[in-house]
Amino acid sequence: MFNRSIAFSAIILLLFFASCNDSKEKRQSTPVDKVEKTSNDSLISVVEKEEKTIEPFLLSEENAINFFFDYEKTLKKNKVKLTTSMGSFTIELFDNVPYHRANFIYLTRQGYFDNTMFHRVVKNFIIQGGNSDTRETSKKRRKIGRYLLPPDAKKGHKHHRGVISMPSGEIDNPHKLASPYEFFIVVTKPGSYHLDGSYTPFGRVIEGMNVVDKINNVDVDDGDWPMQNIYILKAEVL
C-alpha cells in the first residue's frame, strides 16, 4: 500500500514538472522582437494610410509654366515612341521649345496617351491624337489637371511634313493657347506652312512615317473621326 502511494505521488510530481516545462516553452516561443515587429507593422500601416490621404499634385493655369520650366531642366531624353493599332513611329522633340517638349514627355510618363486615339484624320493634311470618347481619358485629365500652354511659334520651326505640333485649346481662345493633351502630325507634302505662326511645332517624326501615312488614309465620317478606332496602345520615352 505504501509503495502504491509513493508511486502515485511520483506520477503527480512528474506531471507537474512537465506542465511547467510546457509553459516555459510556450512563453519562449513568443520572443520580444516578434511582439515589436507586430507593433511596427501597425505603425507602418498607419503611416501608409496617412500618405494615401495626401492630395495628388494637380497642374493648373497658375502652376503649369513654373512646373514645366523646372521639369524640363531634368530631362535627358528627347524621343518618344508611339505604338498604335496600325504600327509604331518615333518622334524626336525639339530642344528649344521647352514647355511643349516637357509637357509631352511628362504626359507620356504619366501614361496619359496610352489607350487614347487618333480621333481626327484629314486626308493629305494631318492626323490628330491624344483624345478619345472613353471615360478613362477624362479621368486621366482630371488627375493630371486643367491648363493650357502659351504658343511658342517663333523658334524657326515650320510645319514641314512629319512635324508634330500642338493645336489650340477651347473655342474662346483668342491667343491660341495650346491644348496640352492633344497633338497633330503634318502629312502634307512638302508641308502645311499656312499653320506657321499660329501653332507650335515641337518635334518631328524620325522613324515610321509610313505608319503616319497609313493612318491618314483610313476612312472617316463627316466629322473626320476614323470609321474604325485607331488606338495609341503605348507611348514611351526613349
Short mmCIF file of C-alpha atoms in Angstrom, two decimals:
data_model
loop_
_atom_site.label_atom_id
_atom_site.label_comp_id
_atom_site.label_asym_id
_atom_site.label_seq_id
_atom_site.Cartn_x
_atom_site.Cartn_y
_atom_site.Cartn_z
CA MET A 1 0.00 0.00 0.00
CA PHE A 2 2.86 2.37 0.91
CA ASN A 3 4.64 1.63 -2.38
CA ARG A 4 1.49 2.37 -4.37
CA SER A 5 1.11 5.77 -2.62
CA ILE A 6 4.72 6.63 -3.34
CA ALA A 7 4.34 5.67 -6.98
CA PHE A 8 1.16 7.73 -7.32
CA SER A 9 2.87 10.78 -5.76
CA ALA A 10 5.81 10.40 -8.12
CA ILE A 11 3.49 10.38 -11.12
CA ILE A 12 1.79 13.58 -9.87
CA LEU A 13 5.19 15.31 -9.48
CA LEU A 14 6.27 14.26 -12.97
CA LEU A 15 3.07 15.66 -14.49
CA PHE A 16 3.55 18.93 -12.59
CA PHE A 17 7.12 19.43 -13.84
CA ALA A 18 6.11 18.53 -17.39
CA SER A 19 3.38 21.16 -17.23
CA CYS A 20 5.87 23.78 -16.02
CA ASN A 21 8.27 22.96 -18.84
CA ASP A 22 5.47 23.25 -21.45
CA SER A 23 4.50 26.67 -20.09
CA LYS A 24 8.12 27.80 -20.20
CA GLU A 25 8.50 26.62 -23.80
CA LYS A 26 5.29 28.38 -24.81
CA ARG A 27 6.48 31.61 -23.22
CA GLN A 28 9.80 31.33 -25.03
CA SER A 29 8.09 30.74 -28.41
CA THR A 30 6.91 34.40 -28.47
CA PRO A 31 10.13 36.42 -28.37
CA VAL A 32 10.18 40.17 -27.72
CA ASP A 33 11.29 41.01 -31.27
CA LYS A 34 8.17 39.35 -32.67
CA VAL A 35 5.94 41.50 -30.49
CA GLU A 36 7.89 44.60 -31.50
CA LYS A 37 7.57 43.66 -35.20
CA THR A 38 3.81 43.44 -34.86
CA SER A 39 3.79 46.88 -33.26
CA ASN A 40 5.98 48.33 -36.05
CA ASP A 41 3.74 46.81 -38.73
CA SER A 42 0.79 48.59 -37.17
CA LEU A 43 2.72 51.87 -37.18
CA ILE A 44 3.73 51.41 -40.83
CA SER A 45 0.12 50.69 -41.72
CA VAL A 46 -0.98 53.95 -40.09
CA VAL A 47 1.73 55.93 -41.92
CA GLU A 48 0.76 54.37 -45.25
CA LYS A 49 -2.88 55.32 -44.68
CA GLU A 50 -1.87 58.90 -43.89
CA GLU A 51 0.26 59.09 -47.06
CA LYS A 52 -2.65 57.88 -49.18
CA THR A 53 -4.81 60.75 -47.93
CA ILE A 54 -2.38 63.39 -49.27
CA GLU A 55 -3.91 65.33 -52.16
CA PRO A 56 -2.27 64.50 -55.53
CA PHE A 57 -0.43 67.24 -57.40
CA LEU A 58 -2.62 68.95 -59.98
CA LEU A 59 -1.42 71.14 -62.82
CA SER A 60 -3.32 74.40 -63.31
CA GLU A 61 -3.12 77.70 -65.16
CA GLU A 62 -1.27 79.12 -62.14
CA ASN A 63 1.47 76.49 -61.73
CA ALA A 64 1.93 74.77 -65.12
CA ILE A 65 4.57 77.10 -66.58
CA ASN A 66 6.75 77.08 -63.46
CA PHE A 67 6.38 73.33 -63.17
CA PHE A 68 7.43 72.62 -66.77
CA PHE A 69 10.23 75.20 -66.55
CA ASP A 70 11.79 73.16 -63.71
CA TYR A 71 10.80 69.77 -65.11
CA GLU A 72 12.47 70.47 -68.47
CA LYS A 73 15.82 71.00 -66.74
CA THR A 74 15.76 67.39 -65.54
CA LEU A 75 15.17 65.87 -68.99
CA LYS A 76 17.97 63.95 -70.67
CA LYS A 77 15.89 62.22 -73.34
CA ASN A 78 14.10 63.74 -76.30
CA LYS A 79 12.46 60.88 -78.19
CA VAL A 80 9.02 59.32 -77.78
CA LYS A 81 7.82 56.13 -79.45
CA LEU A 82 4.11 55.75 -80.14
CA THR A 83 2.85 52.23 -80.69
CA THR A 84 -0.55 52.28 -82.37
CA SER A 85 -3.04 49.68 -83.51
CA MET A 86 -1.67 50.28 -87.04
CA GLY A 87 2.07 50.21 -86.26
CA SER A 88 4.62 52.35 -84.45
CA PHE A 89 6.60 55.52 -85.14
CA THR A 90 9.17 57.59 -83.26
CA ILE A 91 9.21 61.34 -82.63
CA GLU A 92 12.24 63.49 -81.84
CA LEU A 93 11.39 66.57 -79.77
CA PHE A 94 12.96 69.99 -80.41
CA ASP A 95 15.19 71.32 -77.62
CA ASN A 96 14.25 74.99 -77.97
CA VAL A 97 10.53 74.64 -77.24
CA PRO A 98 10.95 73.68 -73.59
CA TYR A 99 7.39 73.88 -72.27
CA HIS A 100 5.84 71.83 -75.06
CA ARG A 101 8.67 69.29 -75.02
CA ALA A 102 8.44 68.92 -71.23
CA ASN A 103 4.67 68.65 -71.38
CA PHE A 104 4.75 65.86 -73.98
CA ILE A 105 7.33 63.84 -72.04
CA TYR A 106 5.53 64.39 -68.74
CA LEU A 107 2.20 63.20 -70.14
CA THR A 108 3.94 60.22 -71.73
CA ARG A 109 5.49 59.21 -68.41
CA GLN A 110 2.15 59.67 -66.67
CA GLY A 111 0.69 57.12 -69.10
CA TYR A 112 -1.80 59.65 -70.41
CA PHE A 113 -1.51 58.79 -74.11
CA ASP A 114 -1.93 55.04 -73.56
CA ASN A 115 -5.33 53.91 -74.91
CA THR A 116 -6.18 57.30 -76.41
CA MET A 117 -6.98 57.54 -80.12
CA PHE A 118 -6.25 59.33 -83.35
CA HIS A 119 -9.63 60.98 -83.29
CA ARG A 120 -9.27 63.35 -86.26
CA VAL A 121 -7.86 62.43 -89.66
CA VAL A 122 -7.89 64.89 -92.56
CA LYS A 123 -6.59 63.25 -95.73
CA ASN A 124 -3.38 64.76 -97.13
CA PHE A 125 -3.28 67.24 -94.25
CA ILE A 126 -2.94 65.95 -90.66
CA ILE A 127 -3.64 63.19 -88.18
CA GLN A 128 -4.60 64.36 -84.68
CA GLY A 129 -4.32 62.30 -81.50
CA GLY A 130 -4.46 62.42 -77.72
CA ASN A 131 -8.21 62.23 -77.15
CA SER A 132 -10.89 59.55 -77.05
CA ASP A 133 -14.55 59.03 -76.32
CA THR A 134 -13.90 56.90 -73.21
CA ARG A 135 -14.31 57.82 -69.54
CA GLU A 136 -10.77 56.64 -68.86
CA THR A 137 -9.28 59.58 -70.77
CA SER A 138 -11.47 62.09 -68.90
CA LYS A 139 -10.41 60.56 -65.58
CA LYS A 140 -6.74 60.85 -66.55
CA ARG A 141 -7.16 64.54 -67.41
CA ARG A 142 -8.86 65.23 -64.08
CA LYS A 143 -5.99 63.53 -62.22
CA ILE A 144 -3.30 65.49 -64.10
CA GLY A 145 -5.01 68.91 -64.14
CA ARG A 146 -6.60 71.58 -66.31
CA TYR A 147 -4.21 74.00 -68.03
CA LEU A 148 -3.15 75.48 -71.39
CA LEU A 149 0.30 76.27 -72.75
CA PRO A 150 1.36 79.57 -74.38
CA PRO A 151 2.22 79.40 -78.10
CA ASP A 152 5.92 79.20 -78.89
CA ALA A 153 5.91 79.62 -82.66
CA LYS A 154 8.94 81.88 -83.15
CA LYS A 155 11.77 79.38 -82.78
CA GLY A 156 12.24 78.89 -86.51
CA HIS A 157 10.36 75.61 -86.82
CA LYS A 158 7.93 75.26 -89.70
CA HIS A 159 5.11 72.83 -90.32
CA HIS A 160 7.04 70.55 -92.67
CA ARG A 161 5.74 67.10 -93.47
CA GLY A 162 6.27 64.86 -90.41
CA VAL A 163 6.32 67.73 -87.89
CA ILE A 164 4.33 67.27 -84.68
CA SER A 165 2.54 70.37 -83.42
CA MET A 166 0.04 71.30 -80.73
CA PRO A 167 -3.50 72.51 -81.54
CA SER A 168 -5.05 75.46 -79.75
CA GLY A 169 -7.46 74.61 -76.99
CA GLU A 170 -11.09 75.60 -76.43
CA ILE A 171 -13.30 77.79 -78.59
CA ASP A 172 -12.92 81.13 -76.78
CA ASN A 173 -9.15 81.32 -77.09
CA PRO A 174 -8.04 84.47 -78.97
CA HIS A 175 -4.36 83.97 -78.04
CA LYS A 176 -4.40 80.40 -79.40
CA LEU A 177 -3.08 78.86 -76.20
CA ALA A 178 -2.16 75.24 -76.83
CA SER A 179 -4.24 72.27 -75.74
CA PRO A 180 -1.62 70.20 -73.87
CA TYR A 181 -3.34 66.83 -74.17
CA GLU A 182 -3.56 66.72 -77.97
CA PHE A 183 -1.18 66.88 -80.90
CA PHE A 184 -1.25 66.69 -84.67
CA ILE A 185 1.23 65.47 -87.26
CA VAL A 186 1.53 67.10 -90.68
CA VAL A 187 1.17 64.74 -93.65
CA THR A 188 1.08 67.30 -96.47
CA LYS A 189 4.00 67.30 -98.96
CA PRO A 190 6.18 69.29 -98.53
CA GLY A 191 4.29 70.80 -95.56
CA SER A 192 1.33 72.90 -94.34
CA TYR A 193 3.03 76.26 -93.96
CA HIS A 194 -0.19 78.23 -93.51
CA LEU A 195 -0.11 76.88 -89.95
CA ASP A 196 3.20 78.61 -89.17
CA GLY A 197 2.87 81.32 -86.55
CA SER A 198 -0.47 80.03 -85.28
CA TYR A 199 0.58 76.73 -83.75
CA THR A 200 3.71 75.42 -82.05
CA PRO A 201 5.82 72.73 -83.79
CA PHE A 202 7.68 70.84 -81.04
CA GLY A 203 9.13 67.79 -82.80
CA ARG A 204 9.23 65.64 -85.91
CA VAL A 205 8.75 62.03 -86.92
CA ILE A 206 12.17 60.43 -87.47
CA GLU A 207 11.07 56.84 -87.95
CA GLY A 208 7.83 55.20 -89.12
CA MET A 209 6.37 57.98 -91.29
CA ASN A 210 4.83 55.21 -93.40
CA VAL A 211 2.63 54.36 -90.39
CA VAL A 212 1.53 58.02 -90.15
CA ASP A 213 0.60 57.91 -93.85
CA LYS A 214 -1.26 54.65 -93.31
CA ILE A 215 -3.34 56.25 -90.54
CA ASN A 216 -4.01 59.26 -92.77
CA ASN A 217 -5.54 57.03 -95.44
CA VAL A 218 -8.25 55.38 -93.32
CA ASP A 219 -11.95 56.02 -93.99
CA VAL A 220 -13.51 58.73 -91.81
CA ASP A 221 -17.00 60.04 -91.08
CA ASP A 222 -18.32 63.55 -91.72
CA GLY A 223 -16.56 64.81 -88.58
CA ASP A 224 -13.13 63.44 -89.64
CA TRP A 225 -13.35 60.71 -86.99
CA PRO A 226 -12.00 57.37 -88.32
CA MET A 227 -14.70 54.82 -89.06
CA GLN A 228 -12.61 52.27 -87.17
CA ASN A 229 -10.93 53.41 -83.96
CA ILE A 230 -7.15 53.84 -84.17
CA TYR A 231 -5.62 53.45 -80.73
CA ILE A 232 -2.34 54.62 -79.25
CA LEU A 233 -1.60 51.41 -77.39
CA LYS A 234 1.52 52.71 -75.68
CA ALA A 235 3.69 55.84 -75.56
CA GLU A 236 7.20 55.54 -74.16
CA VAL A 237 10.18 57.88 -73.72
CA LEU A 238 13.33 56.59 -75.41
#
